[in-house]
PDB file of C-alpha atoms and ligand atoms in Angstrom:
ATOM      1  CA  MET A   6      20.417 -10.468  23.749  1.00 50.00           C
ATOM      2  CA  ILE A   7      16.852 -10.522  22.418  1.00 54.00           C
ATOM      3  CA  LEU A   8      16.779  -6.736  22.511  1.00 56.00           C
ATOM      4  CA  ALA A   9      19.977  -6.560  20.467  1.00 55.00           C
ATOM      5  CA  LEU A  10      18.464  -8.826  17.813  1.00 54.00           C
ATOM      6  CA  GLN A  11      15.325  -6.724  17.691  1.00 51.00           C
ATOM      7  CA  THR A  12      17.176  -3.485  17.083  1.00 54.00           C
ATOM      8  CA  GLN A  13      19.191  -5.058  14.253  1.00 65.00           C
ATOM      9  CA  HIS A  14      15.984  -6.061  12.501  1.00 80.00           C
ATOM     10  CA  PRO A  15      14.904  -3.383  10.012  1.00 90.00           C
ATOM     11  CA  PRO A  16      11.564  -1.761  10.763  1.00 95.00           C
ATOM     12  CA  ALA A  17       8.477  -2.917   8.912  1.00 95.00           C
ATOM     13  CA  ARG A  18       6.806  -0.384   6.616  1.00 97.00           C
ATOM     14  CA  VAL A  19       3.203   0.426   6.004  1.00 98.00           C
ATOM     15  CA  GLN A  20       2.286   2.977   3.379  1.00 98.00           C
ATOM     16  CA  VAL A  21      -1.061   4.693   3.705  1.00 98.00           C
ATOM     17  CA  VAL A  22      -2.287   6.476   0.606  1.00 98.00           C
ATOM     18  CA  ALA A  23      -4.861   9.132   1.433  1.00 98.00           C
ATOM     19  CA  GLN A  24      -7.340  10.639  -0.994  1.00 97.00           C
ATOM     20  CA  GLU A  25     -10.945  11.862  -0.959  1.00 97.00           C
ATOM     21  CA  PHE A  26     -12.147  10.025   0.946  1.00 97.00           C
ATOM     22  CA  SER A  27     -10.314   6.838   1.640  1.00 98.00           C
ATOM     23  CA  TYR A  28      -7.130   5.260   2.918  1.00 98.00           C
ATOM     24  CA  SER A  29      -5.339   2.545   0.964  1.00 98.00           C
ATOM     25  CA  LEU A  30      -2.864   0.509   2.987  1.00 98.00           C
ATOM     26  CA  SER A  31       0.109  -1.268   1.413  1.00 98.00           C
ATOM     27  CA  ARG A  32      -0.540  -4.018   3.962  1.00 97.00           C
ATOM     28  CA  THR A  33      -3.161  -4.572   6.623  1.00 97.00           C
ATOM     29  CA  LYS A  34      -1.039  -6.846   8.810  1.00 97.00           C
ATOM     30  CA  VAL A  35       2.408  -6.124  10.204  1.00 97.00           C
ATOM     31  CA  ARG A  36       4.688  -7.594  12.822  1.00 95.00           C
ATOM     32  CA  ALA A  37       4.979  -5.977  16.215  1.00 95.00           C
ATOM     33  CA  GLY A  38       8.033  -3.876  16.950  1.00 95.00           C
ATOM     34  CA  ARG A  39       9.416  -1.032  14.918  1.00 96.00           C
ATOM     35  CA  VAL A  40       7.028   0.029  12.190  1.00 97.00           C
ATOM     36  CA  ILE A  41       7.339   2.975   9.850  1.00 98.00           C
ATOM     37  CA  ILE A  42       3.998   4.448   8.877  1.00 98.00           C
ATOM     38  CA  GLU A  43       4.250   6.489   5.697  1.00 98.00           C
ATOM     39  CA  LEU A  44       1.340   8.743   4.866  1.00 98.00           C
ATOM     40  CA  VAL A  45       1.101   9.813   1.219  1.00 98.00           C
ATOM     41  CA  ASN A  46      -1.469  12.347   0.116  1.00 98.00           C
ATOM     42  CA  HIS A  47      -2.710  11.559  -3.382  1.00 98.00           C
ATOM     43  CA  GLY A  48      -5.768  13.775  -2.945  1.00 98.00           C
ATOM     44  CA  GLN A  49      -6.533  17.433  -3.393  1.00 97.00           C
ATOM     45  CA  ASP A  50      -7.267  18.256   0.238  1.00 97.00           C
ATOM     46  CA  THR A  51      -5.061  18.197   3.277  1.00 98.00           C
ATOM     47  CA  HIS A  52      -5.196  14.887   5.170  1.00 98.00           C
ATOM     48  CA  ASP A  53      -3.688  13.438   8.289  1.00 98.00           C
ATOM     49  CA  LEU A  54      -3.593  10.166  10.183  1.00 98.00           C
ATOM     50  CA  ASP A  55      -4.458   9.294  13.753  1.00 98.00           C
ATOM     51  CA  MET A  56      -4.223   5.783  15.044  1.00 98.00           C
ATOM     52  CA  ARG A  57      -5.251   4.017  18.219  1.00 98.00           C
ATOM     53  CA  ARG A  58      -4.935   0.440  19.352  1.00 98.00           C
ATOM     54  CA  ILE A  59      -8.327  -1.004  20.263  1.00 98.00           C
ATOM     55  CA  GLY A  60      -8.385  -1.220  24.043  1.00 97.00           C
ATOM     56  CA  SER A  61      -5.987   1.682  24.473  1.00 96.00           C
ATOM     57  CA  THR A  62      -6.763   5.348  24.924  1.00 97.00           C
ATOM     58  CA  ARG A  63      -3.466   6.581  23.519  1.00 97.00           C
ATOM     59  CA  ILE A  64      -3.734   8.212  20.119  1.00 97.00           C
ATOM     60  CA  ILE A  65      -0.709   8.282  17.830  1.00 97.00           C
ATOM     61  CA  ARG A  66      -0.813  11.300  15.534  1.00 97.00           C
ATOM     62  CA  LEU A  67       0.954  11.844  12.255  1.00 97.00           C
ATOM     63  CA  PRO A  68       1.120  15.447  11.065  1.00 95.00           C
ATOM     64  CA  SER A  69      -1.174  16.584   8.293  1.00 96.00           C
ATOM     65  CA  VAL A  70       0.127  16.382   4.759  1.00 98.00           C
ATOM     66  CA  GLN A  71      -0.564  18.655   1.814  1.00 98.00           C
ATOM     67  CA  PRO A  72      -1.568  17.186  -1.569  1.00 98.00           C
ATOM     68  CA  GLY A  73       1.391  15.462  -3.152  1.00 98.00           C
ATOM     69  CA  GLN A  74       3.353  15.380   0.078  1.00 98.00           C
ATOM     70  CA  VAL A  75       4.595  12.495   2.222  1.00 98.00           C
ATOM     71  CA  VAL A  76       5.256  12.179   5.915  1.00 97.00           C
ATOM     72  CA  ASP A  77       6.497   9.189   7.819  1.00 96.00           C
ATOM     73  CA  ARG A  78       6.998   8.247  11.404  1.00 97.00           C
ATOM     74  CA  GLU A  79       8.691   5.302  13.079  1.00 97.00           C
ATOM     75  CA  LEU A  80       6.638   3.767  15.867  1.00 97.00           C
ATOM     76  CA  LYS A  81       6.979   0.881  18.272  1.00 96.00           C
ATOM     77  CA  LEU A  82       3.767  -1.080  18.039  1.00 97.00           C
ATOM     78  CA  VAL A  83       2.589  -3.861  20.310  1.00 96.00           C
ATOM     79  CA  PRO A  84       0.304  -6.602  18.974  1.00 97.00           C
ATOM     80  CA  GLY A  85      -3.319  -5.640  18.535  1.00 97.00           C
ATOM     81  CA  ARG A  86      -5.821  -4.123  16.165  1.00 98.00           C
ATOM     82  CA  TYR A  87      -5.284  -0.475  15.342  1.00 98.00           C
ATOM     83  CA  GLN A  88      -7.888   1.916  14.048  1.00 98.00           C
ATOM     84  CA  LEU A  89      -6.580   4.510  11.606  1.00 98.00           C
ATOM     85  CA  TRP A  90      -8.530   7.604  10.705  1.00 98.00           C
ATOM     86  CA  CYS A  91      -8.214  11.045   9.259  1.00 98.00           C
ATOM     87  CA  ALA A  92      -8.985  13.623  11.933  1.00 98.00           C
ATOM     88  CA  ILE A  93      -9.600  16.503   9.551  1.00 97.00           C
ATOM     89  CA  ALA A  94     -13.176  17.817   9.337  1.00 97.00           C
ATOM     90  CA  ASP A  95     -15.626  14.967   8.647  1.00 98.00           C
ATOM     91  CA  HIS A  96     -13.169  12.879   6.624  1.00 98.00           C
ATOM     92  CA  ASN A  97     -13.438   9.915   8.983  1.00 98.00           C
ATOM     93  CA  ALA A  98     -17.213   9.786   8.592  1.00 98.00           C
ATOM     94  CA  ARG A  99     -16.818  10.070   4.842  1.00 98.00           C
ATOM     95  CA  GLY A 100     -14.691   6.949   4.694  1.00 97.00           C
ATOM     96  CA  MET A 101     -11.151   7.922   5.615  1.00 98.00           C
ATOM     97  CA  HIS A 102     -10.483   5.132   8.075  1.00 98.00           C
ATOM     98  CA  ALA A 103      -8.862   1.704   8.052  1.00 98.00           C
ATOM     99  CA  MET A 104      -7.733  -1.114  10.303  1.00 98.00           C
ATOM    100  CA  LEU A 105      -4.175  -2.344  10.790  1.00 98.00           C
ATOM    101  CA  ARG A 106      -3.420  -5.634  12.499  1.00 98.00           C
ATOM    102  CA  VAL A 107      -0.163  -5.889  14.437  1.00 97.00           C
ATOM    103  CA  VAL A 108       0.828  -9.482  15.146  1.00 97.00           C
ATOM    104  CA  SER A 109       3.447 -11.102  17.350  1.00 92.00           C
ATOM    105  CA  LYS A 110       6.926 -11.447  15.965  1.00 76.00           C
ATOM    106  CA  LYS A 111       7.870 -14.431  13.806  1.00 67.00           C
ATOM    107  CA  PRO A 112       5.106 -16.801  14.911  1.00 53.00           C
ATOM    108  CA  ALA A 113       6.196 -19.537  12.471  1.00 57.00           C
ATOM    109  CA  ARG A 114       9.906 -19.589  13.271  1.00 57.00           C
ATOM    110  CA  ARG A 115       9.611 -19.374  17.015  1.00 57.00           C
ATOM    111  CA  ARG A 116      11.562 -22.070  18.848  1.00 64.00           C
ATOM    112  CA  PRO A 117       9.555 -24.335  21.122  1.00 67.00           C
ATOM    113  CA  GLY A 118       8.230 -22.530  24.169  1.00 70.00           C
ATOM    114  CA  LYS A 119       9.352 -23.162  27.718  1.00 72.00           C
ATOM    115  CA  THR A 120       6.424 -25.496  28.380  1.00 68.00           C
ATOM    116  CA  GLN A 121       7.037 -27.516  25.207  1.00 68.00           C
ATOM    117  CA  ARG A 122      10.732 -27.872  26.028  1.00 70.00           C
ATOM    118  CA  ALA A 123       9.932 -28.968  29.580  1.00 68.00           C
ATOM    119  CA  LEU A 124       7.428 -31.546  28.310  1.00 63.00           C
ATOM    120  CA  LYS A 125       9.907 -32.859  25.764  1.00 66.00           C
ATOM    121  CA  SER A 126      12.705 -33.345  28.265  1.00 62.00           C
ATOM    122  CA  ALA A 127      10.300 -34.828  30.809  1.00 59.00           C
ATOM    123  CA  GLY A 128       8.992 -37.154  28.111  1.00 54.00           C
ATOM    124  CA  ARG A 129      12.482 -38.354  27.309  1.00 49.00           C
ATOM    125  CA  GLY A 130      13.101 -39.220  30.955  1.00 41.00           C
ATOM    126  CA  TRP A 131       9.793 -40.968  31.443  1.00 40.00           C
ATOM    127  CA  CYS A 132       9.689 -42.885  28.174  1.00 42.00           C
ATOM    128  CA  ALA A 133      13.240 -44.186  28.254  1.00 42.00           C
ATOM    129  CA  THR A 134      13.512 -45.170  31.876  1.00 43.00           C
ATOM    130  CA  SER A 135      10.989 -44.552  34.640  1.00 45.00           C
ATOM    131  CA  ARG A 136       7.681 -45.267  32.982  1.00 48.00           C
ATOM    132  CA  PRO A 137       8.498 -48.525  31.128  1.00 51.00           C
ATOM    133  CA  ALA A 138      10.025 -49.908  34.296  1.00 54.00           C
ATOM    134  CA  ALA A 139       6.896 -48.978  36.216  1.00 50.00           C
ATOM    135  CA  ILE A 140       4.657 -50.502  33.531  1.00 47.00           C
ATOM    136  CA  VAL A 141       6.664 -53.730  33.476  1.00 47.00           C
ATOM    137  CA  GLU A 142       6.454 -53.936  37.247  1.00 55.00           C
ATOM    138  CA  ALA A 143       2.690 -53.349  37.194  1.00 51.00           C
ATOM    139  CA  ALA A 144       2.182 -55.950  34.471  1.00 50.00           C
ATOM    140  CA  ARG A 145       4.233 -58.476  36.429  1.00 55.00           C
ATOM    141  CA  ASN A 146       2.195 -57.902  39.572  1.00 53.00           C
ATOM    142  CA  GLU A 147      -1.211 -57.751  37.940  1.00 53.00           C
ATOM    143  CA  PRO A 148      -1.920 -61.498  37.362  1.00 48.00           C
ATOM    144  CA  ALA A 149      -0.756 -62.340  40.842  1.00 44.00           C
ATOM    145  CA  GLN A 150      -3.073 -59.727  42.297  1.00 44.00           C
ATOM    146  CA  ARG A 151      -5.991 -60.868  40.152  1.00 46.00           C
ATOM    147  CA  PHE A 152      -5.665 -64.546  40.977  1.00 43.00           C
ATOM    148  CA  GLY A 153      -4.470 -64.134  44.506  1.00 42.00           C
ATOM    149  CA  HIS A 154      -1.061 -65.783  44.131  1.00 46.00           C
ATOM    150  CA  ARG A 155       2.349 -65.314  42.584  1.00 48.00           C
ATOM    151  CA  GLY A 156       3.134 -64.773  38.900  1.00 43.00           C
ATOM    152  CA  ARG A 157       4.674 -68.239  38.546  1.00 45.00           C
ATOM    153  CA  ALA A 158       1.447 -69.995  39.485  1.00 41.00           C
ATOM    154  CA  VAL A 159      -0.543 -67.860  37.023  1.00 42.00           C
ATOM    155  CA  ARG A 160       1.832 -68.706  34.159  1.00 46.00           C
ATOM    156  CA  ALA A 161       1.394 -72.399  34.919  1.00 42.00           C
ATOM    157  CA  GLN A 162      -2.370 -72.044  34.403  1.00 46.00           C
ATOM    158  CA  VAL A 163      -1.941 -70.930  30.778  1.00 45.00           C
ATOM    159  CA  PRO A 164      -2.727 -73.976  28.602  1.00 49.00           C
ATOM    160  CA  PRO A 165       0.342 -74.997  26.492  1.00 48.00           C
ATOM    161  CA  THR A 166      -1.505 -75.190  23.173  1.00 50.00           C
ATOM    162  CA  SER A 167       0.233 -73.845  20.055  1.00 48.00           C
ATOM    163  CA  GLY A 168       3.782 -74.899  20.940  1.00 46.00           C
ATOM    164  CA  ILE A 169       2.895 -78.566  21.272  1.00 45.00           C
ATOM    165  CA  ALA A 170       0.641 -78.600  18.177  1.00 45.00           C
ATOM    166  CA  GLN A 171       3.457 -77.274  15.969  1.00 46.00           C
ATOM    167  CA  ARG A 172       5.995 -79.752  17.326  1.00 47.00           C
ATOM    168  CA  SER A 173       3.968 -82.906  16.563  1.00 40.00           C
TER     169      SER A 173
HETATM  170 CU1   CU B  20      -8.603  13.560   5.327  1.00 62.04          CU
END
């Protein structure tokens, strides 16, 4: 069911404008999943785009584009930080590189996690029934334990002050 929802969701888009010698990204953060990377060449030289998630050895390659041309590719990206660079000649060293952050899906709208739900339902059970009963029982037994006899005897030791003062 989750997979079906994911495929219905339109892919995110990131446009990368290449020129001598820089990349300009339409956004530097995108949600994980299907992402269309569009490489636009606004320069006078041929440029391309390689990208690699930090921690991974796999390099995703977009074909080179001639000046004035566009190429795009749909990818499935997992969360992480991705390095983007132009692999032509020394373009990378001359500044044609950028970073794209891929973040988990819908962090704000996510329903409570399994642990939160378990805590909530456990809390309901404990607060409404078990725990108050246990606390009441403990409170009832505590004076008797402290003074070495039953609760009734302890209550009798409490001086009857305020009630009498108000009555007279
Ligand atoms: Cu280049």
